[in-house]
PDB file of N, CA and C in Angstrom:
ATOM      1  N   MET A   1      22.768  -1.248  11.347  1.00 83.00           N
ATOM      2  CA  MET A   1      21.970  -2.236  10.179  1.00 83.00           C
ATOM      3  C   MET A   1      20.034  -2.416  10.723  1.00 83.00           C
ATOM      4  N   ILE A   2      20.428  -2.827  11.888  1.00 86.00           N
ATOM      5  CA  ILE A   2      18.997  -2.814  12.560  1.00 86.00           C
ATOM      6  C   ILE A   2      17.951  -2.065  12.646  1.00 86.00           C
ATOM      7  N   THR A   3      18.730  -1.034  12.962  1.00 90.00           N
ATOM      8  CA  THR A   3      17.374   0.188  12.769  1.00 90.00           C
ATOM      9  C   THR A   3      17.349   0.666  11.879  1.00 90.00           C
ATOM     10  N   LEU A   4      18.108   0.322  10.566  1.00 94.00           N
ATOM     11  CA  LEU A   4      17.396   0.949   9.298  1.00 94.00           C
ATOM     12  C   LEU A   4      16.350  -0.125   8.667  1.00 94.00           C
ATOM     13  N   ILE A   5      16.797  -1.694   9.315  1.00 93.00           N
ATOM     14  CA  ILE A   5      15.615  -2.464   9.102  1.00 93.00           C
ATOM     15  C   ILE A   5      14.096  -1.841   9.730  1.00 93.00           C
ATOM     16  N   GLN A   6      14.148  -1.840  10.569  1.00 92.00           N
ATOM     17  CA  GLN A   6      13.038  -1.337  11.404  1.00 92.00           C
ATOM     18  C   GLN A   6      12.696  -0.340  10.830  1.00 92.00           C
ATOM     19  N   ILE A   7      13.080   1.073  10.150  1.00 95.00           N
ATOM     20  CA  ILE A   7      12.720   1.887   9.172  1.00 95.00           C
ATOM     21  C   ILE A   7      12.216   1.799   8.053  1.00 95.00           C
ATOM     22  N   LEU A   8      12.863   0.356   7.800  1.00 95.00           N
ATOM     23  CA  LEU A   8      11.829   0.015   6.257  1.00 95.00           C
ATOM     24  C   LEU A   8      10.756  -0.514   6.747  1.00 95.00           C
ATOM     25  N   GLN A   9      10.548  -1.373   8.171  1.00 95.00           N
ATOM     26  CA  GLN A   9       8.994  -1.937   8.354  1.00 95.00           C
ATOM     27  C   GLN A   9       7.808  -0.889   8.509  1.00 95.00           C
ATOM     28  N   VAL A  10       8.866   0.337   9.041  1.00 96.00           N
ATOM     29  CA  VAL A  10       7.387   1.222  10.057  1.00 96.00           C
ATOM     30  C   VAL A  10       7.246   1.744   8.405  1.00 96.00           C
ATOM     31  N   LEU A  11       8.174   2.198   7.088  1.00 96.00           N
ATOM     32  CA  LEU A  11       7.473   2.857   5.800  1.00 96.00           C
ATOM     33  C   LEU A  11       6.572   1.657   5.402  1.00 96.00           C
ATOM     34  N   VAL A  12       7.400   0.085   5.518  1.00 96.00           N
ATOM     35  CA  VAL A  12       6.326  -1.034   4.891  1.00 96.00           C
ATOM     36  C   VAL A  12       4.696  -0.663   5.350  1.00 96.00           C
ATOM     37  N   GLN A  13       4.669  -0.714   6.745  1.00 95.00           N
ATOM     38  CA  GLN A  13       3.640  -0.784   7.197  1.00 95.00           C
ATOM     39  C   GLN A  13       3.146   0.804   6.601  1.00 95.00           C
ATOM     40  N   VAL A  14       3.286   2.083   6.972  1.00 96.00           N
ATOM     41  CA  VAL A  14       2.799   3.130   6.382  1.00 96.00           C
ATOM     42  C   VAL A  14       2.007   3.610   5.277  1.00 96.00           C
ATOM     43  N   VAL A  15       2.468   2.491   4.281  1.00 96.00           N
ATOM     44  CA  VAL A  15       2.132   2.184   2.777  1.00 96.00           C
ATOM     45  C   VAL A  15       0.761   1.817   2.795  1.00 96.00           C
ATOM     46  N   TRP A  16       0.945   0.337   3.524  1.00 95.00           N
ATOM     47  CA  TRP A  16      -0.079  -0.686   3.821  1.00 95.00           C
ATOM     48  C   TRP A  16      -1.004  -0.217   4.214  1.00 95.00           C
ATOM     49  N   TRP A  17      -1.532   1.298   5.516  1.00 95.00           N
ATOM     50  CA  TRP A  17      -1.968   1.560   6.015  1.00 95.00           C
ATOM     51  C   TRP A  17      -2.664   2.556   4.756  1.00 95.00           C
ATOM     52  N   ILE A  18      -1.929   3.516   4.327  1.00 96.00           N
ATOM     53  CA  ILE A  18      -2.476   4.365   3.129  1.00 96.00           C
ATOM     54  C   ILE A  18      -3.078   3.679   2.268  1.00 96.00           C
ATOM     55  N   LEU A  19      -2.871   2.336   1.707  1.00 95.00           N
ATOM     56  CA  LEU A  19      -3.317   1.450   0.597  1.00 95.00           C
ATOM     57  C   LEU A  19      -4.974   0.968   1.120  1.00 95.00           C
ATOM     58  N   ILE A  20      -4.955   0.869   2.919  1.00 94.00           N
ATOM     59  CA  ILE A  20      -6.159   0.222   3.314  1.00 94.00           C
ATOM     60  C   ILE A  20      -7.074   1.933   3.326  1.00 94.00           C
ATOM     61  N   ILE A  21      -6.351   2.586   3.725  1.00 94.00           N
ATOM     62  CA  ILE A  21      -7.189   3.681   3.892  1.00 94.00           C
ATOM     63  C   ILE A  21      -7.842   3.860   2.525  1.00 94.00           C
ATOM     64  N   GLN A  22      -7.059   4.410   1.252  1.00 93.00           N
ATOM     65  CA  GLN A  22      -7.747   4.312  -0.136  1.00 93.00           C
ATOM     66  C   GLN A  22      -8.503   3.524  -0.416  1.00 93.00           C
ATOM     67  N   PHE A  23      -8.717   2.164  -0.089  1.00 90.00           N
ATOM     68  CA  PHE A  23      -9.645   1.282  -0.230  1.00 90.00           C
ATOM     69  C   PHE A  23     -10.954   1.998   0.426  1.00 90.00           C
ATOM     70  N   ILE A  24     -10.717   1.909   1.592  1.00 92.00           N
ATOM     71  CA  ILE A  24     -11.888   2.259   2.267  1.00 92.00           C
ATOM     72  C   ILE A  24     -12.742   3.532   1.649  1.00 92.00           C
ATOM     73  N   LEU A  25     -11.758   4.755   1.278  1.00 92.00           N
ATOM     74  CA  LEU A  25     -12.519   5.867   0.617  1.00 92.00           C
ATOM     75  C   LEU A  25     -12.969   5.322  -0.715  1.00 92.00           C
ATOM     76  N   SER A  26     -12.091   4.921  -1.525  1.00 89.00           N
ATOM     77  CA  SER A  26     -12.910   4.490  -2.679  1.00 89.00           C
ATOM     78  C   SER A  26     -14.317   3.330  -2.464  1.00 89.00           C
ATOM     79  N   VAL A  27     -14.631   2.973  -1.891  1.00 87.00           N
ATOM     80  CA  VAL A  27     -15.333   2.193  -1.440  1.00 87.00           C
ATOM     81  C   VAL A  27     -16.865   2.980  -1.003  1.00 87.00           C
ATOM     82  N   LEU A  28     -16.413   3.810   0.039  1.00 91.00           N
ATOM     83  CA  LEU A  28     -17.442   5.276   0.601  1.00 91.00           C
ATOM     84  C   LEU A  28     -17.940   5.639  -0.553  1.00 91.00           C
ATOM     85  N   ILE A  29     -17.168   6.208  -1.507  1.00 89.00           N
ATOM     86  CA  ILE A  29     -17.676   7.371  -2.845  1.00 89.00           C
ATOM     87  C   ILE A  29     -18.181   6.244  -3.400  1.00 89.00           C
ATOM     88  N   ALA A  30     -17.805   4.842  -3.937  1.00 86.00           N
ATOM     89  CA  ALA A  30     -18.712   3.983  -4.873  1.00 86.00           C
ATOM     90  C   ALA A  30     -20.131   4.018  -4.593  1.00 86.00           C
ATOM     91  N   PHE A  31     -20.537   3.805  -3.354  1.00 89.00           N
ATOM     92  CA  PHE A  31     -21.395   3.822  -2.755  1.00 89.00           C
ATOM     93  C   PHE A  31     -22.316   4.996  -1.788  1.00 89.00           C
ATOM     94  N   ASN A  32     -21.677   6.093  -2.334  1.00 87.00           N
ATOM     95  CA  ASN A  32     -22.285   7.735  -2.523  1.00 87.00           C
ATOM     96  C   ASN A  32     -22.458   7.984  -0.605  1.00 87.00           C
ATOM     97  N   VAL A  33     -21.958   6.991  -0.073  1.00 91.00           N
ATOM     98  CA  VAL A  33     -21.427   7.471   1.238  1.00 91.00           C
ATOM     99  C   VAL A  33     -20.784   8.725   1.621  1.00 91.00           C
ATOM    100  N   VAL A  34     -19.817   9.000   0.792  1.00 91.00           N
ATOM    101  CA  VAL A  34     -19.186  10.211   0.708  1.00 91.00           C
ATOM    102  C   VAL A  34     -19.263  10.816  -0.239  1.00 91.00           C
ATOM    103  N   ASN A  35     -19.808  12.009  -0.596  1.00 88.00           N
ATOM    104  CA  ASN A  35     -19.897  12.673  -1.685  1.00 88.00           C
ATOM    105  C   ASN A  35     -18.276  13.761  -2.240  1.00 88.00           C
ATOM    106  N   MET A  36     -18.451  13.106  -3.513  1.00 88.00           N
ATOM    107  CA  MET A  36     -17.314  13.909  -3.903  1.00 88.00           C
ATOM    108  C   MET A  36     -17.040  15.559  -4.465  1.00 88.00           C
ATOM    109  N   GLN A  37     -18.505  16.060  -4.042  1.00 92.00           N
ATOM    110  CA  GLN A  37     -18.538  17.326  -4.537  1.00 92.00           C
ATOM    111  C   GLN A  37     -17.673  17.879  -2.898  1.00 92.00           C
ATOM    112  N   SER A  38     -17.765  17.393  -2.037  1.00 91.00           N
ATOM    113  CA  SER A  38     -16.688  18.218  -1.006  1.00 91.00           C
ATOM    114  C   SER A  38     -15.565  18.383  -1.224  1.00 91.00           C
ATOM    115  N   GLU A  39     -15.221  19.032  -1.081  1.00 94.00           N
ATOM    116  CA  GLU A  39     -13.388  19.794  -1.504  1.00 94.00           C
ATOM    117  C   GLU A  39     -12.514  18.986  -0.088  1.00 94.00           C
ATOM    118  N   PHE A  40     -13.119  18.271   0.791  1.00 94.00           N
ATOM    119  CA  PHE A  40     -12.141  18.095   1.816  1.00 94.00           C
ATOM    120  C   PHE A  40     -11.752  16.463   1.234  1.00 94.00           C
ATOM    121  N   VAL A  41     -12.977  15.808   0.658  1.00 93.00           N
ATOM    122  CA  VAL A  41     -13.520  14.127   0.215  1.00 93.00           C
ATOM    123  C   VAL A  41     -12.406  14.035  -1.272  1.00 93.00           C
ATOM    124  N   ARG A  42     -12.506  15.373  -2.007  1.00 94.00           N
ATOM    125  CA  ARG A  42     -11.627  15.749  -3.211  1.00 94.00           C
ATOM    126  C   ARG A  42     -10.352  15.174  -2.757  1.00 94.00           C
ATOM    127  N   SER A  43      -9.913  16.618  -2.145  1.00 96.00           N
ATOM    128  CA  SER A  43      -8.330  16.844  -1.963  1.00 96.00           C
ATOM    129  C   SER A  43      -7.974  15.465  -1.422  1.00 96.00           C
ATOM    130  N   VAL A  44      -8.214  14.692  -0.859  1.00 95.00           N
ATOM    131  CA  VAL A  44      -7.849  13.663  -0.087  1.00 95.00           C
ATOM    132  C   VAL A  44      -7.883  12.508  -0.706  1.00 95.00           C
ATOM    133  N   ALA A  45      -8.914  12.413  -1.719  1.00 94.00           N
ATOM    134  CA  ALA A  45      -8.928  11.071  -2.737  1.00 94.00           C
ATOM    135  C   ALA A  45      -8.029  11.494  -3.505  1.00 94.00           C
ATOM    136  N   MET A  46      -7.673  12.226  -4.161  1.00 95.00           N
ATOM    137  CA  MET A  46      -6.463  13.002  -5.138  1.00 95.00           C
ATOM    138  C   MET A  46      -4.970  13.014  -4.546  1.00 95.00           C
ATOM    139  N   ALA A  47      -5.025  13.104  -3.242  1.00 96.00           N
ATOM    140  CA  ALA A  47      -3.728  12.999  -2.507  1.00 96.00           C
ATOM    141  C   ALA A  47      -3.288  11.332  -2.536  1.00 96.00           C
ATOM    142  N   LEU A  48      -4.412  10.715  -2.063  1.00 95.00           N
ATOM    143  CA  LEU A  48      -4.178   9.062  -2.241  1.00 95.00           C
ATOM    144  C   LEU A  48      -3.670   9.107  -3.173  1.00 95.00           C
ATOM    145  N   ASP A  49      -4.262   8.961  -3.930  1.00 94.00           N
ATOM    146  CA  ASP A  49      -4.370   8.492  -5.922  1.00 94.00           C
ATOM    147  C   ASP A  49      -2.831   8.936  -6.264  1.00 94.00           C
ATOM    148  N   ARG A  50      -2.539   9.975  -5.896  1.00 96.00           N
ATOM    149  CA  ARG A  50      -1.088  10.421  -6.006  1.00 96.00           C
ATOM    150  C   ARG A  50       0.251   9.991  -5.499  1.00 96.00           C
ATOM    151  N   LEU A  51       0.056   9.302  -4.575  1.00 95.00           N
ATOM    152  CA  LEU A  51       0.981   8.976  -3.843  1.00 95.00           C
ATOM    153  C   LEU A  51       0.614   7.214  -3.933  1.00 95.00           C
ATOM    154  N   THR A  52      -0.428   6.849  -4.475  1.00 95.00           N
ATOM    155  CA  THR A  52      -0.262   5.367  -4.680  1.00 95.00           C
ATOM    156  C   THR A  52       0.081   4.963  -6.049  1.00 95.00           C
ATOM    157  N   GLU A  53      -0.238   5.904  -6.916  1.00 94.00           N
ATOM    158  CA  GLU A  53      -0.645   5.721  -8.654  1.00 94.00           C
ATOM    159  C   GLU A  53       0.974   5.024  -8.675  1.00 94.00           C
ATOM    160  N   PRO A  54       2.307   5.735  -8.444  1.00 95.00           N
ATOM    161  CA  PRO A  54       3.544   5.407  -8.721  1.00 95.00           C
ATOM    162  C   PRO A  54       3.702   3.505  -8.431  1.00 95.00           C
ATOM    163  N   MET A  55       3.236   3.585  -7.292  1.00 94.00           N
ATOM    164  CA  MET A  55       3.054   1.866  -7.206  1.00 94.00           C
ATOM    165  C   MET A  55       2.228   1.029  -7.966  1.00 94.00           C
ATOM    166  N   TYR A  56       1.024   1.325  -8.294  1.00 93.00           N
ATOM    167  CA  TYR A  56      -0.275   0.661  -9.153  1.00 93.00           C
ATOM    168  C   TYR A  56       0.609   0.113 -10.629  1.00 93.00           C
ATOM    169  N   ARG A  57       1.092   1.172 -11.086  1.00 93.00           N
ATOM    170  CA  ARG A  57       1.469   1.733 -12.636  1.00 93.00           C
ATOM    171  C   ARG A  57       2.241   0.275 -13.738  1.00 93.00           C
ATOM    172  N   PRO A  58       3.722   0.389 -12.696  1.00 94.00           N
ATOM    173  CA  PRO A  58       4.176  -0.910 -13.330  1.00 94.00           C
ATOM    174  C   PRO A  58       3.699  -1.708 -13.309  1.00 94.00           C
ATOM    175  N   ILE A  59       2.617  -2.018 -11.949  1.00 93.00           N
ATOM    176  CA  ILE A  59       1.585  -3.648 -11.825  1.00 93.00           C
ATOM    177  C   ILE A  59       0.939  -3.746 -13.162  1.00 93.00           C
ATOM    178  N   ARG A  60      -0.060  -2.831 -13.034  1.00 90.00           N
ATOM    179  CA  ARG A  60      -0.734  -2.927 -14.035  1.00 90.00           C
ATOM    180  C   ARG A  60      -0.577  -3.032 -15.242  1.00 90.00           C
ATOM    181  N   ARG A  61       0.920  -2.754 -16.072  1.00 91.00           N
ATOM    182  CA  ARG A  61       1.220  -3.400 -17.070  1.00 91.00           C
ATOM    183  C   ARG A  61       1.227  -4.637 -17.118  1.00 91.00           C
ATOM    184  N   TYR A  62       1.347  -5.284 -16.015  1.00 91.00           N
ATOM    185  CA  TYR A  62       1.502  -6.802 -16.197  1.00 91.00           C
ATOM    186  C   TYR A  62       0.526  -7.659 -16.052  1.00 91.00           C
ATOM    187  N   LEU A  63      -0.602  -7.068 -15.577  1.00 89.00           N
ATOM    188  CA  LEU A  63      -1.908  -7.653 -15.255  1.00 89.00           C
ATOM    189  C   LEU A  63      -3.162  -7.113 -16.326  1.00 89.00           C
ATOM    190  N   PRO A  64      -3.592  -8.737 -16.775  1.00 87.00           N
ATOM    191  CA  PRO A  64      -4.665  -8.503 -17.694  1.00 87.00           C
ATOM    192  C   PRO A  64      -5.920  -7.030 -17.187  1.00 87.00           C
ATOM    193  N   ARG A  65      -6.313  -6.636 -18.334  1.00 83.00           N
ATOM    194  CA  ARG A  65      -7.518  -6.051 -17.767  1.00 83.00           C
ATOM    195  C   ARG A  65      -8.690  -6.758 -17.438  1.00 83.00           C
ATOM    196  N   THR A  66      -9.752  -6.409 -16.152  1.00 82.00           N
ATOM    197  CA  THR A  66     -10.581  -7.027 -15.070  1.00 82.00           C
ATOM    198  C   THR A  66     -11.669  -6.052 -15.534  1.00 82.00           C
ATOM    199  N   GLY A  67     -11.934  -5.466 -16.163  1.00 78.00           N
ATOM    200  CA  GLY A  67     -13.246  -4.245 -16.642  1.00 78.00           C
ATOM    201  C   GLY A  67     -12.958  -3.359 -15.122  1.00 78.00           C
ATOM    202  N   ALA A  68     -13.980  -2.890 -14.419  1.00 75.00           N
ATOM    203  CA  ALA A  68     -14.071  -2.605 -13.309  1.00 75.00           C
ATOM    204  C   ALA A  68     -13.240  -2.806 -12.069  1.00 75.00           C
ATOM    205  N   ILE A  69     -12.689  -4.340 -11.948  1.00 81.00           N
ATOM    206  CA  ILE A  69     -12.066  -4.485 -11.058  1.00 81.00           C
ATOM    207  C   ILE A  69     -10.014  -4.042 -10.836  1.00 81.00           C
ATOM    208  N   ASP A  70     -10.030  -3.707 -10.640  1.00 84.00           N
ATOM    209  CA  ASP A  70      -8.819  -3.166 -10.399  1.00 84.00           C
ATOM    210  C   ASP A  70      -7.422  -3.950  -8.913  1.00 84.00           C
ATOM    211  N   LEU A  71      -7.025  -4.820 -10.040  1.00 88.00           N
ATOM    212  CA  LEU A  71      -6.159  -6.070  -8.830  1.00 88.00           C
ATOM    213  C   LEU A  71      -4.849  -5.091  -8.090  1.00 88.00           C
ATOM    214  N   SER A  72      -4.660  -4.444  -8.843  1.00 91.00           N
ATOM    215  CA  SER A  72      -3.106  -3.905  -8.540  1.00 91.00           C
ATOM    216  C   SER A  72      -2.614  -3.543  -7.109  1.00 91.00           C
ATOM    217  N   PRO A  73      -3.684  -3.255  -6.280  1.00 91.00           N
ATOM    218  CA  PRO A  73      -3.701  -2.793  -4.998  1.00 91.00           C
ATOM    219  C   PRO A  73      -3.302  -3.950  -3.652  1.00 91.00           C
ATOM    220  N   MET A  74      -4.101  -5.134  -4.579  1.00 92.00           N
ATOM    221  CA  MET A  74      -4.537  -6.234  -3.562  1.00 92.00           C
ATOM    222  C   MET A  74      -2.685  -6.517  -4.244  1.00 92.00           C
ATOM    223  N   VAL A  75      -2.084  -7.075  -5.342  1.00 94.00           N
ATOM    224  CA  VAL A  75      -0.376  -7.236  -5.630  1.00 94.00           C
ATOM    225  C   VAL A  75       0.058  -6.259  -4.851  1.00 94.00           C
ATOM    226  N   VAL A  76      -0.434  -4.882  -4.593  1.00 95.00           N
ATOM    227  CA  VAL A  76       0.713  -3.979  -3.938  1.00 95.00           C
ATOM    228  C   VAL A  76       0.714  -4.658  -2.350  1.00 95.00           C
ATOM    229  N   ILE A  77      -0.324  -4.970  -1.838  1.00 94.00           N
ATOM    230  CA  ILE A  77      -0.591  -5.182  -0.515  1.00 94.00           C
ATOM    231  C   ILE A  77      -0.069  -6.710  -0.425  1.00 94.00           C
ATOM    232  N   VAL A  78      -0.122  -7.687  -1.030  1.00 95.00           N
ATOM    233  CA  VAL A  78       0.824  -9.154  -0.811  1.00 95.00           C
ATOM    234  C   VAL A  78       2.010  -8.542  -1.245  1.00 95.00           C
ATOM    235  N   ILE A  79       2.757  -8.181  -1.785  1.00 96.00           N
ATOM    236  CA  ILE A  79       4.266  -7.362  -2.157  1.00 96.00           C
ATOM    237  C   ILE A  79       4.724  -7.071  -0.501  1.00 96.00           C
ATOM    238  N   LEU A  80       3.512  -6.092  -0.213  1.00 96.00           N
ATOM    239  CA  LEU A  80       4.173  -5.357   1.113  1.00 96.00           C
ATOM    240  C   LEU A  80       4.169  -6.396   2.196  1.00 96.00           C
ATOM    241  N   ILE A  81       3.374  -7.251   2.066  1.00 95.00           N
ATOM    242  CA  ILE A  81       3.240  -8.377   3.125  1.00 95.00           C
ATOM    243  C   ILE A  81       4.512  -9.197   3.342  1.00 95.00           C
ATOM    244  N   ILE A  82       4.624  -9.574   1.804  1.00 96.00           N
ATOM    245  CA  ILE A  82       6.496 -10.284   1.781  1.00 96.00           C
ATOM    246  C   ILE A  82       7.284  -9.977   2.189  1.00 96.00           C
ATOM    247  N   LEU A  83       7.184  -8.405   1.721  1.00 96.00           N
ATOM    248  CA  LEU A  83       8.291  -7.770   2.115  1.00 96.00           C
ATOM    249  C   LEU A  83       8.837  -7.531   3.367  1.00 96.00           C
ATOM    250  N   ASP A  84       7.930  -7.340   4.559  1.00 95.00           N
ATOM    251  CA  ASP A  84       7.722  -7.091   6.083  1.00 95.00           C
ATOM    252  C   ASP A  84       8.354  -8.529   6.279  1.00 95.00           C
ATOM    253  N   ILE A  85       7.987  -9.511   5.506  1.00 95.00           N
ATOM    254  CA  ILE A  85       7.910 -10.928   6.402  1.00 95.00           C
ATOM    255  C   ILE A  85       9.532 -10.662   6.347  1.00 95.00           C
ATOM    256  N   VAL A  86      10.148 -10.833   4.838  1.00 95.00           N
ATOM    257  CA  VAL A  86      11.892 -10.644   4.541  1.00 95.00           C
ATOM    258  C   VAL A  86      12.017  -9.526   5.515  1.00 95.00           C
ATOM    259  N   LEU A  87      11.976  -8.634   5.966  1.00 95.00           N
ATOM    260  CA  LEU A  87      12.267  -7.460   6.569  1.00 95.00           C
ATOM    261  C   LEU A  87      12.693  -7.859   8.384  1.00 95.00           C
ATOM    262  N   GLY A  88      11.575  -9.031   8.507  1.00 92.00           N
ATOM    263  CA  GLY A  88      11.540  -9.366  10.141  1.00 92.00           C
ATOM    264  C   GLY A  88      12.167 -10.307  10.291  1.00 92.00           C
ATOM    265  N   ASN A  89      12.358 -11.470   9.411  1.00 92.00           N
ATOM    266  CA  ASN A  89      13.535 -12.450   9.707  1.00 92.00           C
ATOM    267  C   ASN A  89      15.006 -12.135   9.177  1.00 92.00           C
ATOM    268  N   LEU A  90      15.066 -10.787   8.189  1.00 92.00           N
ATOM    269  CA  LEU A  90      16.761 -10.370   8.519  1.00 92.00           C
ATOM    270  C   LEU A  90      16.915  -9.511   9.862  1.00 92.00           C
ATOM    271  N   ALA A  91      16.192  -8.784  10.291  1.00 90.00           N
ATOM    272  CA  ALA A  91      16.477  -8.581  11.675  1.00 90.00           C
ATOM    273  C   ALA A  91      16.494  -9.450  12.518  1.00 90.00           C
ATOM    274  N   SER A  92      15.897 -10.741  12.708  1.00 89.00           N
ATOM    275  CA  SER A  92      16.032 -11.557  13.583  1.00 89.00           C
ATOM    276  C   SER A  92      17.350 -12.355  13.242  1.00 89.00           C
ATOM    277  N   HIS A  93      17.653 -12.235  12.457  1.00 88.00           N
ATOM    278  CA  HIS A  93      18.748 -12.963  11.522  1.00 88.00           C
ATOM    279  C   HIS A  93      20.170 -12.423  11.940  1.00 88.00           C
ATOM    280  N   LEU A  94      20.084 -10.843  11.770  1.00 88.00           N
ATOM    281  CA  LEU A  94      21.390  -9.515  12.745  1.00 88.00           C
ATOM    282  C   LEU A  94      20.955  -9.824  13.797  1.00 88.00           C
ATOM    283  N   ARG A  95      19.994 -10.038  14.500  1.00 84.00           N
ATOM    284  CA  ARG A  95      19.751  -9.477  16.051  1.00 84.00           C
ATOM    285  C   ARG A  95      20.496 -10.593  17.123  1.00 84.00           C
ATOM    286  N   TYR A  96      19.927 -11.944  16.271  1.00 83.00           N
ATOM    287  CA  TYR A  96      20.242 -13.173  17.287  1.00 83.00           C
ATOM    288  C   TYR A  96      21.488 -14.026  16.586  1.00 83.00           C
ATOM    289  N   GLY A  97      21.552 -14.042  15.068  1.00 76.00           N
ATOM    290  CA  GLY A  97      23.214 -14.624  14.869  1.00 76.00           C
ATOM    291  C   GLY A  97      22.064 -16.013  13.934  1.00 76.00           C
ATOM    292  N   THR A  98      21.035 -16.301  13.999  1.00 64.00           N
ATOM    293  CA  THR A  98      20.028 -17.171  13.646  1.00 64.00           C
ATOM    294  C   THR A  98      20.504 -17.457  11.961  1.00 64.00           C
ATOM    295  N   PRO A  99      20.661 -18.780  11.752  1.00 64.00           N
ATOM    296  CA  PRO A  99      20.243 -19.009  10.520  1.00 64.00           C
ATOM    297  C   PRO A  99      19.091 -18.301   9.783  1.00 64.00           C
ATOM    298  N   MET A 100      19.155 -18.259   8.696  1.00 58.00           N
ATOM    299  CA  MET A 100      18.088 -17.167   7.844  1.00 58.00           C
ATOM    300  C   MET A 100      17.471 -18.592   7.011  1.00 58.00           C
TER     301      MET A 100
END
């Protein structure tokens, strides 16, 4: 069971890094540091969008529209942090038998 929790924690960390990389790339694109005319940049941006859009879509339904600012990545990151803490506490409980 602990191994399964550790695998889930690694997956949470991978998703967290994907979100951070997408954020950095979107800022670089917005300020024209990288050019979307580049095939590599365009393919990386599209791949990251395809990976993250299924996470953002349900959250966007409930968040108010704020114009150009998309708050759904921030909500997903907060959810991932909470999930990581819960998984860490669960693993600690299972490993040492301490009360939750």
